[in-house]
Coordinates of C-alpha atoms and ligand atoms in Angstrom, one line a residue:
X1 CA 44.5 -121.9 78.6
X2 CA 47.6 -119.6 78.2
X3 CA 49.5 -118.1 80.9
X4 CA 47.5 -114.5 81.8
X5 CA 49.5 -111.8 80.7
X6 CA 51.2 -109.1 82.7
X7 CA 48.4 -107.2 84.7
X8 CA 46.2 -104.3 83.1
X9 CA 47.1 -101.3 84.8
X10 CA 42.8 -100.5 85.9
X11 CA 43.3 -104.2 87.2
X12 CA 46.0 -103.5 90.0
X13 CA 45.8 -99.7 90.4
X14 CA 49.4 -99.3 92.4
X15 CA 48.7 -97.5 95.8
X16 CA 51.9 -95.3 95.5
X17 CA 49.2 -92.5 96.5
X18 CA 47.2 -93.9 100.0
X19 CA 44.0 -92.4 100.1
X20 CA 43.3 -88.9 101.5
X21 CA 44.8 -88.9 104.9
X22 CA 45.5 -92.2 105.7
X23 CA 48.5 -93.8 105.8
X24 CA 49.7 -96.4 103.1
X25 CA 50.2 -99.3 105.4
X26 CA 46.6 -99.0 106.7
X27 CA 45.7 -100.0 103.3
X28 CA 48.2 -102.3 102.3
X29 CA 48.8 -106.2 102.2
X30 CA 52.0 -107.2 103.6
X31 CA 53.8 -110.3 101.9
X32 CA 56.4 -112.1 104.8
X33 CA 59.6 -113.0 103.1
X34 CA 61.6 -116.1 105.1
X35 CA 64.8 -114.9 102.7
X36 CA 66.4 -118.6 103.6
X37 CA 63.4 -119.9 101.7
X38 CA 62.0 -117.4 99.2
X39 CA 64.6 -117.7 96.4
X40 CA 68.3 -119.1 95.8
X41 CA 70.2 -117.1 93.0
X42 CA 73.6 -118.5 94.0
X43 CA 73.7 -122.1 94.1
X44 CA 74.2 -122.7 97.6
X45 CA 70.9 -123.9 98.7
X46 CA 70.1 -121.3 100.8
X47 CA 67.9 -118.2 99.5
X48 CA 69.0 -114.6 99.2
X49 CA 68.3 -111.2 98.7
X50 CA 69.5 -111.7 94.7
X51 CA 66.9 -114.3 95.1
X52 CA 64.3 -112.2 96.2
X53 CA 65.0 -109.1 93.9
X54 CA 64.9 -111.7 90.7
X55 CA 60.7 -112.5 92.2
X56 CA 59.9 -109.1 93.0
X57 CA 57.5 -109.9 89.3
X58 CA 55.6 -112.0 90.9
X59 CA 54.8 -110.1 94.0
X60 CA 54.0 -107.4 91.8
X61 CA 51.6 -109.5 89.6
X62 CA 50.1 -111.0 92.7
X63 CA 49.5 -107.6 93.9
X64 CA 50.9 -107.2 97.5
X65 CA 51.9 -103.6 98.8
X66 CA 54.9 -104.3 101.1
X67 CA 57.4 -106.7 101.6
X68 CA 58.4 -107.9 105.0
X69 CA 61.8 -109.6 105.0
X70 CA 62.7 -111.7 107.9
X71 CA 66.3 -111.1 109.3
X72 CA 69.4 -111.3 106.8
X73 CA 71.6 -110.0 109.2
X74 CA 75.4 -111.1 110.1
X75 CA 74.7 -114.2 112.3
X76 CA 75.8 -117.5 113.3
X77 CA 72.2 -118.7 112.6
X78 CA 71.9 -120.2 116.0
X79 CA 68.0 -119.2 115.8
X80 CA 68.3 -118.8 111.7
X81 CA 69.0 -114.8 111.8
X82 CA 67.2 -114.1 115.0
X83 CA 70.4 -113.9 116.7
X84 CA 72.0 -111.4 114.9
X85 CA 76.0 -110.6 115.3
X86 CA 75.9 -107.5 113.3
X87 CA 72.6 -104.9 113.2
X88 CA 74.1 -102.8 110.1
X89 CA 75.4 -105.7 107.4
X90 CA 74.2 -108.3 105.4
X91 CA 75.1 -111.9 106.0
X92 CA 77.2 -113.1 103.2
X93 CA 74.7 -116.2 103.1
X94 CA 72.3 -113.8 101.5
X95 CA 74.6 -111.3 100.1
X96 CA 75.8 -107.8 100.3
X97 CA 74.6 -104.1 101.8
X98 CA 74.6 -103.3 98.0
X99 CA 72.4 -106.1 97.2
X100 CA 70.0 -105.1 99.6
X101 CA 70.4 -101.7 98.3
X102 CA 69.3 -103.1 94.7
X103 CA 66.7 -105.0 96.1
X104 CA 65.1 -102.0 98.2
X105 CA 65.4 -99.9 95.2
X106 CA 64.3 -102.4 92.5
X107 CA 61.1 -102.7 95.3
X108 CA 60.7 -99.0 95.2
X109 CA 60.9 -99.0 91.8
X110 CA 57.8 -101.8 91.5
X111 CA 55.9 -99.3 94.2
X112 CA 56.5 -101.9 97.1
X113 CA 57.0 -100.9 99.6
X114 CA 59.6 -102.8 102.0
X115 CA 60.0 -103.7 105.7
X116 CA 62.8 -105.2 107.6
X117 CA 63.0 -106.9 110.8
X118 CA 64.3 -105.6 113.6
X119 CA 65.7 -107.8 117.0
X120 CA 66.2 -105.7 119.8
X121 CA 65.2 -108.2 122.7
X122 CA 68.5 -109.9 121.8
X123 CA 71.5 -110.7 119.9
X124 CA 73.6 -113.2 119.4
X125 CA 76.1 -114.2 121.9
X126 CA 78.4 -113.3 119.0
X127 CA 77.9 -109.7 118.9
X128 CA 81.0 -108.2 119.9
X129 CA 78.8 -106.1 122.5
X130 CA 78.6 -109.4 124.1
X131 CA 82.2 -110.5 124.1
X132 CA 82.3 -107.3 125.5
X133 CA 79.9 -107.7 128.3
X134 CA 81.0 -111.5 128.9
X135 CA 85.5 -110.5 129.5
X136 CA 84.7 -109.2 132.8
X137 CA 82.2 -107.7 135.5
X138 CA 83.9 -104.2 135.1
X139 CA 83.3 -104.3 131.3
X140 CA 81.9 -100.6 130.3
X141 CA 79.5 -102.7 128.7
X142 CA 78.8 -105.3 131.7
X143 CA 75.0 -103.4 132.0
X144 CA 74.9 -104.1 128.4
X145 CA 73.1 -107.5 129.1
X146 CA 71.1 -108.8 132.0
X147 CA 73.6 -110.6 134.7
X148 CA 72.5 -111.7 137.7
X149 CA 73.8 -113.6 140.6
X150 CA 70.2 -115.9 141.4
X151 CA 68.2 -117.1 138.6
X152 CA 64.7 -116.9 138.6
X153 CA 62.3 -119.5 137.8
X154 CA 61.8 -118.1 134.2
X155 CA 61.5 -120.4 131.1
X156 CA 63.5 -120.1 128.2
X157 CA 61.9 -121.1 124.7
X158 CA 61.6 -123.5 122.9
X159 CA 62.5 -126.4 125.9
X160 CA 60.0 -125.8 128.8
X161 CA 62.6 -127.9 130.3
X162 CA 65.0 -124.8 130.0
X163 CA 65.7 -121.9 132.4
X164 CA 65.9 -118.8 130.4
X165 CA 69.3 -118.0 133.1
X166 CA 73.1 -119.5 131.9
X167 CA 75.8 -119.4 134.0
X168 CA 78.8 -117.8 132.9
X169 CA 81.8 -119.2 134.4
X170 CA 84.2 -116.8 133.9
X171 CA 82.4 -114.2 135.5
X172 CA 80.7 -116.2 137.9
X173 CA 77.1 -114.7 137.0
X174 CA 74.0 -116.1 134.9
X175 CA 73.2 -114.1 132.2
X176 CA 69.5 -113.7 131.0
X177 CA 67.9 -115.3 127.3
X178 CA 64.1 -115.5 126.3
X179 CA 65.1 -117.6 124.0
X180 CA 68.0 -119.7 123.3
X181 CA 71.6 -119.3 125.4
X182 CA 73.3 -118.3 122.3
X183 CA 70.5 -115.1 122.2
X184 CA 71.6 -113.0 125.4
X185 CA 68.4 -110.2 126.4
X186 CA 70.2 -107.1 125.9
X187 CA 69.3 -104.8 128.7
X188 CA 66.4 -101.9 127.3
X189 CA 66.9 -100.4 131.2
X190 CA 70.3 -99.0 130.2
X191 CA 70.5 -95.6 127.9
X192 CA 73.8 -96.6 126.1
X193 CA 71.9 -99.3 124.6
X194 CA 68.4 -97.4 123.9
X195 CA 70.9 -95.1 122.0
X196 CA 72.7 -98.0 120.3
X197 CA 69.6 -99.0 119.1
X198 CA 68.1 -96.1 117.9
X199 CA 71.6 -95.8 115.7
X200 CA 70.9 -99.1 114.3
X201 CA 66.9 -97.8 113.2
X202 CA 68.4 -94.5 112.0
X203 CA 70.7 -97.0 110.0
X204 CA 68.0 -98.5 107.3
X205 CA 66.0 -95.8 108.1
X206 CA 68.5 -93.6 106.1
X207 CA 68.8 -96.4 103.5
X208 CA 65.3 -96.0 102.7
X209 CA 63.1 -98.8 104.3
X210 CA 59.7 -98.3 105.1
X211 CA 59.6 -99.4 108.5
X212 CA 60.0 -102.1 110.6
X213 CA 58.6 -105.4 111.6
X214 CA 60.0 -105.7 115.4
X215 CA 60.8 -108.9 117.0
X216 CA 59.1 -110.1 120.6
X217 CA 58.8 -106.0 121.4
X218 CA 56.8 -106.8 124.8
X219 CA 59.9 -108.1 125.7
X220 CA 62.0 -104.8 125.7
X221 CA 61.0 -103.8 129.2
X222 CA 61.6 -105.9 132.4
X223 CA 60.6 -105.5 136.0
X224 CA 63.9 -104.7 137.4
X225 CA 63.6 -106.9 140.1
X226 CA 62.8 -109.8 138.1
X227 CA 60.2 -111.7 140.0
X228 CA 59.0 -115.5 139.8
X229 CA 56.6 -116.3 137.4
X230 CA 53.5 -117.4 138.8
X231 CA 53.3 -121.0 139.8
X232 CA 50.3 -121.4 137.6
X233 CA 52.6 -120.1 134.4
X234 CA 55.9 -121.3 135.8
X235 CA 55.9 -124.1 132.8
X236 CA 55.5 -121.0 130.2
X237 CA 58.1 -119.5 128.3
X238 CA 59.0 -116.5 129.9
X239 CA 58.8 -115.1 126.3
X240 CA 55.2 -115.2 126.0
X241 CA 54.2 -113.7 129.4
X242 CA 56.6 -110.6 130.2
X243 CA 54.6 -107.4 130.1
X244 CA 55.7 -104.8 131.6
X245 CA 54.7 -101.2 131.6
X246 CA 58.2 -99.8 130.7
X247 CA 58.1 -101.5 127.6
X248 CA 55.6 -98.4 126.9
X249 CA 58.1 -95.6 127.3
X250 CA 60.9 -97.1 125.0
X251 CA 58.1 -97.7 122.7
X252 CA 57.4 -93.8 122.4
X253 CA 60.5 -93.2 122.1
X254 CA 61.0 -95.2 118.9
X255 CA 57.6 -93.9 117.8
X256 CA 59.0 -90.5 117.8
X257 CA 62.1 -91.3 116.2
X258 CA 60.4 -93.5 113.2
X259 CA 57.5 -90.6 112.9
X260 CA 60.7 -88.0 112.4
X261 CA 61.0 -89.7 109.1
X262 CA 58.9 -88.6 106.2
X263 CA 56.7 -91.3 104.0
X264 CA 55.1 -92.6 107.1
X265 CA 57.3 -95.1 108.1
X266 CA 55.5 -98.3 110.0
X267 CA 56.5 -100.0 113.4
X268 CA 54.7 -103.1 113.4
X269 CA 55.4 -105.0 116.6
X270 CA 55.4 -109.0 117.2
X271 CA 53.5 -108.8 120.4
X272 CA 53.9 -112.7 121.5
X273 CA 50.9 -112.2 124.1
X274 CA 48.3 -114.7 123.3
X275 CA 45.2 -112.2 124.8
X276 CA 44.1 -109.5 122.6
X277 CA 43.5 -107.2 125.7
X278 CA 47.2 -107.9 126.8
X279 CA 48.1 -106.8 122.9
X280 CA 46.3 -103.6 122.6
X281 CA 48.0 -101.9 125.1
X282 CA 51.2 -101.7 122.7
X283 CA 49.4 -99.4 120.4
X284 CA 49.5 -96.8 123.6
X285 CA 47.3 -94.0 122.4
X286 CA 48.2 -93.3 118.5
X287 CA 51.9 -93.1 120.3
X288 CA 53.5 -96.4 120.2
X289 CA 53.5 -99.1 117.7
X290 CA 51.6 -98.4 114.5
X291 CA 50.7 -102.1 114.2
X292 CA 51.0 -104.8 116.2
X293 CA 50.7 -108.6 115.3
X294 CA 47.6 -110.3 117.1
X295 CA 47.8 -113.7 117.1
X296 CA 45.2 -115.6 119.0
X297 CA 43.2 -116.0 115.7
X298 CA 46.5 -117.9 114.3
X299 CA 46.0 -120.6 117.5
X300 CA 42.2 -120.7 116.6
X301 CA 40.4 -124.2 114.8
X302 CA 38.4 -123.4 111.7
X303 CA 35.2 -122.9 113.8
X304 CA 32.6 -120.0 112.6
X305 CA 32.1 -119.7 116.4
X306 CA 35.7 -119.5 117.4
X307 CA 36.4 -117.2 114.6
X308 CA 33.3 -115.0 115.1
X309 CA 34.4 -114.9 119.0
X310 CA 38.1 -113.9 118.4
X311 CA 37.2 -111.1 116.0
X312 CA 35.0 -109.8 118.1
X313 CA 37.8 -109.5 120.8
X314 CA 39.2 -107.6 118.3
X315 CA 36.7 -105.0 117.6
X316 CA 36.1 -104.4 121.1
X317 CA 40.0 -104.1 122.6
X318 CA 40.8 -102.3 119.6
X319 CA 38.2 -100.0 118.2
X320 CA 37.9 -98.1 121.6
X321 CA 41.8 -96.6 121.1
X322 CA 41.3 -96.0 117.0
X323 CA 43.5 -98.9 116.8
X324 CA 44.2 -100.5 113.4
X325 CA 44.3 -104.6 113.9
X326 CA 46.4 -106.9 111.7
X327 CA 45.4 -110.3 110.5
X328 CA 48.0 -113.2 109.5
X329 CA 46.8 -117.1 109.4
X330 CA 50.8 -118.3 108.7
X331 CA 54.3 -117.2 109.1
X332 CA 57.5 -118.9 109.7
X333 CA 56.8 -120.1 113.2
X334 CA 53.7 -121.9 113.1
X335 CA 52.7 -124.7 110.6
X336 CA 50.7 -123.4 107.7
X337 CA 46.8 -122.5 107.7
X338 CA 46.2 -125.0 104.8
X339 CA 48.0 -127.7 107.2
X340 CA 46.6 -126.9 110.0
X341 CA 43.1 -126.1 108.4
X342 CA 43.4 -129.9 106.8
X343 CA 42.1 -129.0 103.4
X344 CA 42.5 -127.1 100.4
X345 CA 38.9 -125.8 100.2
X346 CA 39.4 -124.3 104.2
X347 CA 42.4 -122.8 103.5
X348 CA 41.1 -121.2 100.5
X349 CA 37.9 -119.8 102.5
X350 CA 40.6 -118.9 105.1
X351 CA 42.2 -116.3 102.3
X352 CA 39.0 -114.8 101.6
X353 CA 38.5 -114.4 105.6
X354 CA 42.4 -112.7 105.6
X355 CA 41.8 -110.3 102.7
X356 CA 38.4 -108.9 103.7
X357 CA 38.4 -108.6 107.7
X358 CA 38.8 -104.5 108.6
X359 CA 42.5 -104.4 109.0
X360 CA 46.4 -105.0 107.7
X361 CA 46.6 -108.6 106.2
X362 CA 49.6 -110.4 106.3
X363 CA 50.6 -113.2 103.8
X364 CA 53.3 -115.6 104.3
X365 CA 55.4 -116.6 101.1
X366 CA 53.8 -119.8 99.6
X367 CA 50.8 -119.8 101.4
X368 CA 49.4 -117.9 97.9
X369 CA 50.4 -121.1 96.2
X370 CA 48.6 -123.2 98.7
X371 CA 51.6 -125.1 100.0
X372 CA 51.3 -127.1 103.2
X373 CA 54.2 -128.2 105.7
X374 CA 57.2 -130.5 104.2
X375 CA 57.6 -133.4 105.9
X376 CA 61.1 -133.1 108.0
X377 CA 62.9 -136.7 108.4
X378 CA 64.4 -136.5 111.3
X379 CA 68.2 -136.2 110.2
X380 CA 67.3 -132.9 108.3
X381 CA 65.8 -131.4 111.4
X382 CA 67.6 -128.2 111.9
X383 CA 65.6 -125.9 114.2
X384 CA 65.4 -125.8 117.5
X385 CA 61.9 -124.9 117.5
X386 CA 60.8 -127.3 115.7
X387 CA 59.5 -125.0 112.6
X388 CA 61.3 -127.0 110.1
X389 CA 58.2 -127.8 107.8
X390 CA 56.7 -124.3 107.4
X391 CA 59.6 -122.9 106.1
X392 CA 60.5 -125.4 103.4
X393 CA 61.7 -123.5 100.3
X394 CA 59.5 -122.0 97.7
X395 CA 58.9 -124.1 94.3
X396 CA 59.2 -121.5 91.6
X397 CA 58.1 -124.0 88.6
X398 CA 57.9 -127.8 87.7
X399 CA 61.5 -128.4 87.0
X400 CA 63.6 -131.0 89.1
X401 CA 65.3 -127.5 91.0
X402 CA 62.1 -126.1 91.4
X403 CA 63.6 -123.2 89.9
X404 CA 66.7 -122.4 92.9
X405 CA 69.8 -122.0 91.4
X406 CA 71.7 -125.2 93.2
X407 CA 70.7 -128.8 93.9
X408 CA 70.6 -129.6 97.4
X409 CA 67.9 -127.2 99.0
X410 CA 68.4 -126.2 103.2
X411 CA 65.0 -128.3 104.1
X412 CA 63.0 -130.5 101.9
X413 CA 60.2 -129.3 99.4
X414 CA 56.6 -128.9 100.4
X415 CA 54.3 -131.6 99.4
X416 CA 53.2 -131.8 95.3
X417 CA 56.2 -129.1 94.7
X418 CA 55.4 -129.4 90.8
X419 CA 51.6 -128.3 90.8
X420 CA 52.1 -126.3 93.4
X421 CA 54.6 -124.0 91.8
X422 CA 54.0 -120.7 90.9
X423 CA 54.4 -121.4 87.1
X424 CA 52.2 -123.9 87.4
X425 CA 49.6 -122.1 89.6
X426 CA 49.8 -119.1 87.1
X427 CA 48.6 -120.6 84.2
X428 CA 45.4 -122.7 85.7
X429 CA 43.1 -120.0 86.8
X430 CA 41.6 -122.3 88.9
X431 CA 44.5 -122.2 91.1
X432 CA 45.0 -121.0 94.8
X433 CA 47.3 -118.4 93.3
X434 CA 44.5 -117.2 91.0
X435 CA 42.6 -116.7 93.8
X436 CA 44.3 -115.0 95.8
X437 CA 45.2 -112.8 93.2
X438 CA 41.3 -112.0 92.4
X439 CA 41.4 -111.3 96.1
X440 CA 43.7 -108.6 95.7
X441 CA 42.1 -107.3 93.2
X442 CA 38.6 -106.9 94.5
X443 CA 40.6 -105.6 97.5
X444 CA 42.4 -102.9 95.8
X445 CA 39.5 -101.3 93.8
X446 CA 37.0 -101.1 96.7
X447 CA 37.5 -98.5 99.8
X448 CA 34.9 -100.5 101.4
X449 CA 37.5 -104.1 101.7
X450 CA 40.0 -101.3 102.2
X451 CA 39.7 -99.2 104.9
X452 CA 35.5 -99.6 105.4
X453 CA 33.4 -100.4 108.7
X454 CA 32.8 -104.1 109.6
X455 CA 29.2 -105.1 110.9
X456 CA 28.3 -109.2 111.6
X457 CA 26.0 -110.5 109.6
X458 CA 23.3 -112.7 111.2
X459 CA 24.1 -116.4 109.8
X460 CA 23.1 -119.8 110.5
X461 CA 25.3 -122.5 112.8
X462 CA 28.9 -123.2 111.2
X463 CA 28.8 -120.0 109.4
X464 CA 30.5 -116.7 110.2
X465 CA 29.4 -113.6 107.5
X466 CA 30.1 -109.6 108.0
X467 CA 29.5 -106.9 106.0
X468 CA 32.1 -104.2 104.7
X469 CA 30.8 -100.9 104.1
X470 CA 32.6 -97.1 103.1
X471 CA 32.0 -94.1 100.8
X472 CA 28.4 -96.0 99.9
X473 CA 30.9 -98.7 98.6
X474 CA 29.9 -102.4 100.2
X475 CA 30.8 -105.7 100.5
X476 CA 29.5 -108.5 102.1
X477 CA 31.1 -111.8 103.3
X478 CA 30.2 -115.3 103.7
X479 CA 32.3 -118.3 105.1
X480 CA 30.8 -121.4 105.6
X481 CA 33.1 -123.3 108.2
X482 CA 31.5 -126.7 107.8
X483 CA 31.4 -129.5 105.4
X484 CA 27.6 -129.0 103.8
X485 CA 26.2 -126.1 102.0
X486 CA 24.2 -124.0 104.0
X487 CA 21.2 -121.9 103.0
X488 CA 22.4 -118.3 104.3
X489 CA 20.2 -115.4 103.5
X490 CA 20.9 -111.8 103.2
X491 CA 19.1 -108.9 102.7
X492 CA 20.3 -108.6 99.1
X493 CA 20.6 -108.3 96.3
X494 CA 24.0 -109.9 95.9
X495 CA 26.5 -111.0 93.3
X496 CA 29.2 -113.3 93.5
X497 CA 32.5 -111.4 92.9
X498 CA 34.9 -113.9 94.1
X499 CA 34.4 -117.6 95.8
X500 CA 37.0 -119.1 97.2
X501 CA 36.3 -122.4 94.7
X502 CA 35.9 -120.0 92.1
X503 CA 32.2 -121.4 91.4
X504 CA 29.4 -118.5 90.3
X505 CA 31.8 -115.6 89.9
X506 CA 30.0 -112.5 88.1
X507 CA 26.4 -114.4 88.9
X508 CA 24.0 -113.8 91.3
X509 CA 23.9 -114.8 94.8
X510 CA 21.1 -117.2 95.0
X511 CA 21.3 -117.6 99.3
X512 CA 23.4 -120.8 99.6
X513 CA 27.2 -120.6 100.7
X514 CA 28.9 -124.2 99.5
X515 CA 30.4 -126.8 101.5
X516 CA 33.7 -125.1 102.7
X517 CA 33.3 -122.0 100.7
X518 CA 33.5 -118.5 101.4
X519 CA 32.3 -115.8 99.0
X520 CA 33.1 -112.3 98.6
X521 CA 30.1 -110.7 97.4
X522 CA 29.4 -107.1 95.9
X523 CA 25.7 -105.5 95.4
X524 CA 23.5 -106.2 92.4
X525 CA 23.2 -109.2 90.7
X526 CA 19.2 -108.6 90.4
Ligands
NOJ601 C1 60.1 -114.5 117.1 C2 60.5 -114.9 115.8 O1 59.4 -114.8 114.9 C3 61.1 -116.3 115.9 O2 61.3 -116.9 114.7 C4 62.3 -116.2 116.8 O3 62.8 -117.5 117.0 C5 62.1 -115.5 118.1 N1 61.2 -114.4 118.0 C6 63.3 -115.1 118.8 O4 63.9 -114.1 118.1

């Protein structure tokens, strides 16, 4: 069979015009972008926003709203762009400002809409605010950064073995990092750097970006008098445990500021808390972030129970404060749902499971092409987190490049880099990229996958199915977790619009989900 041709315009209606009322990002599928990985255009083995803007096709074609693009900011790459030496340029790795101008535009264009990712916790002990802070204890900027003359017992990342305190012998104090000592915690308690900040939102804001994706936000605010951590969490990264209240008020504050903006604008925050009771606070009360990452089904197994139990959570922290929830099986921190899942057949039931639970989905580049982990040897280890294999580039077709512009790639490709390629995944419909383009689809033209109710669905052991319901629209859902078919009956009748092995589309539902499968299914088929 041929290619498929570019897209019929019924078949991906664009959603340039979000329903009556609600806002377009309630509606919308956001595609991550890992800009090192996505796409190379210059040669040097590193992707770039030229890279990107020359696949803005394919997201088109795939049918994503948004674009979130991880940081391409001026850095010395100590964290890979989450240390960031300049908030208002472009690394020459990936370019230009008037690249990303293109880019932004060229999205626009394509009725994407994009987001950029903002690092306020931190930046990189480059950033001349630092060298600033750092000459002396009289610097105007000293209260710029955390400096202290006792350490706590707080953990950095990435190295329980870490404190998150360095001593600075110059000065003769420690200085405070979440993260890694070349990532200094700027200080959120003092108003020349709320105001700093602001100035660097109001920065892409005017540019025209469509909001923000905002780096470890529940770390912003800090008790001031910076107590131990717990015994019984002492081992834990700081990172993952600091929640404090005044993170609330800075977050209103950036809520009004983004809200000033017309086309709603979207703060989505990365709140690193793995309890969705400690997460739901950050939405406040319609007042502070818009949407905010919940990971705890990331860290769950492919259990129907475990699923079942964690979506639950979500309904019931978030429902009572009209809060919209977010969903996202892989990004560039974690190894990749088809790796961790262990199969191809879970990891494409796992994409039917993202694209039809009631909230934001969030895709991570390649995992619409299947990919799992590369295998990192350990001389081309490069992160200090350990993340290597997740964020091995992207195989754009069969060819010994893999369709990047140079030779010598940053990490080593994914496993099966040939089949797995989007050329090659666009022309067998069988392919995890036809799937989860059907998914999109089915998405886009029903209110009910969109922005509908969600109601469990009695089902047998090993099996976790929900039905979608708005406007009369409805869908139902059906993922079998385990490794037999399983008789699951609903009240019907049902057809099969999309199965996640493609097996039965357009027939009826006869009652049995297959082994591993998950079905979206739409009434009729009688
Ligand atoms: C979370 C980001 O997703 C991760 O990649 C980064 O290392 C830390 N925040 C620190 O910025």
């Amino acid at each position: 069979m041929g290619p498929p041709g570019p897209p019929g315009r019924a078949e991906h209606p664009r959603l340039t015009t979000p329903l009556a009322g609600e806002p377009w990002w309630r509606s919308a599928v956001v595609y991550q972008i890992y800009p090192r990985s996505f796409a190379d255009a210059d040669g040097d083995g590193v992707g770039d926003l030229e890279g990107i803007r020359r696949h803005l096709d394919h997201l088109v074609w795939l049918g994503v709203d948004a674009v979130w693009v991880s940081p391409f900011f001026r850095s010395p790459m100590a964290d890979f762009g989450y240390d960031v030496a300049d908030y208002c340029d472009v690394d020459p790795l990936f370019g230009t400002l008037a690249d990303f101008d293109r880019l932004l535009a060229e999205a626009h264009e394509r009725g994407l809409k994009m987001l950029i990712d903002w690092v306020p916790n931190h930046t990189s002990n480059q950033h001349p605010w630092f060298a600033e802070s750092k000459s002396s204890r009289s610097s105007p900027k000293r209260d710029w950064y955390v400096w202290r003359d006792r350490p706590n017992n707080w953990k950095a990342a990435f190295d329980e073995t870490q404190s998150a305190w360095t001593w600075d012998e110059d000065t003769g104090q420690y200085y405070l990092h979440l993260f890694l000592p070349e990532q200094p915690d700027l200080n959120w308690a003092n108003a020349e750097v709320v105001e700093a900040m602001h100035g660097v939102l109001r920065f892409w804001l005017d540019r025209g970006v469509d909001g923000f994706r905002i780096d470890v936000v529940h770390g912003l605010g800090k008790d001031q008098s910076f107590p131990d951590a717990p015994p019984e969490t002492a081992d834990r990264p700081w990172s993952s445990q600091n929640d404090h209240e005044s993170t609330h008020a800075i977050l209103r504050d950036l809520r009004r500021l983004v809200d000033g903006y017309s086309g709603d604008r979207v703060l989505v925050g990365e709140v690193y808390l793995l309890s969705t009771r400690q997460v739901a606070p950050y939405y406040g009360d319609g007042d502070e972030l818009h949407l905010a990452f919940n990971f705890p089904p990331l860290y769950e197994p492919w259990e129907a129970p475990a699923w079942r139990h964690s979506v639950e959570r979500v309904v019931e922290e978030l429902d009572p404060r009209r809060a919209w929830p977010t969903w996202v099986l892989s990004n560039h921190d974690n190894p990749r749902h088809r790796t961790r899942y262990g199969s191809e057949a879970r990891a494409r039931s796992a994409a039917v499971l993202l694209l039809t639970l009631r909230g934001t989905p969030f895709l991570y580049a390649g995992e619409e092409l299947g990919l799992e982990d590369a295998e990192i040897s350990p001389e081309r280890r490069v992160d200090p987190g350990g993340r290597d294999g997740c964020r091995a580039p992207i195989p754009w077709d069969a060819s010994a490049g893999h369709g990047w512009a140079g030779e010598d790639t940053w990490l080593p490709w994914p496993p099966e880099a040939d089949a797995r390629s989007a050329a090659v995944g666009r022309q067998d419909e069988g392919s995890v990229l036809h799937l989860y383009r059907r998914l999109l689809v089915a998405r886009r033209a029903s209110v009910a996958l969109r922005l509908g109710s969600w109601s469990p669905l009695p089902s047998p052991s090993g099996v976790f199915a929900y039905v979608r319901e708005a406007d009369g629209d409805r869908r139902a859902v059906v993922v079998n977790y385990t490794d037999d078919a399983v008789e699951v009956d609903l009240p019907g009748p049902w057809a099969v619009q999309v199965a996640s092995d493609g097996s039965g589309e357009g027939e009826r539902y006869e009652g049995v989900a297959g082994a591993s499968q998950a079905l979206l299914l739409s009434p009729g088929g009688s």
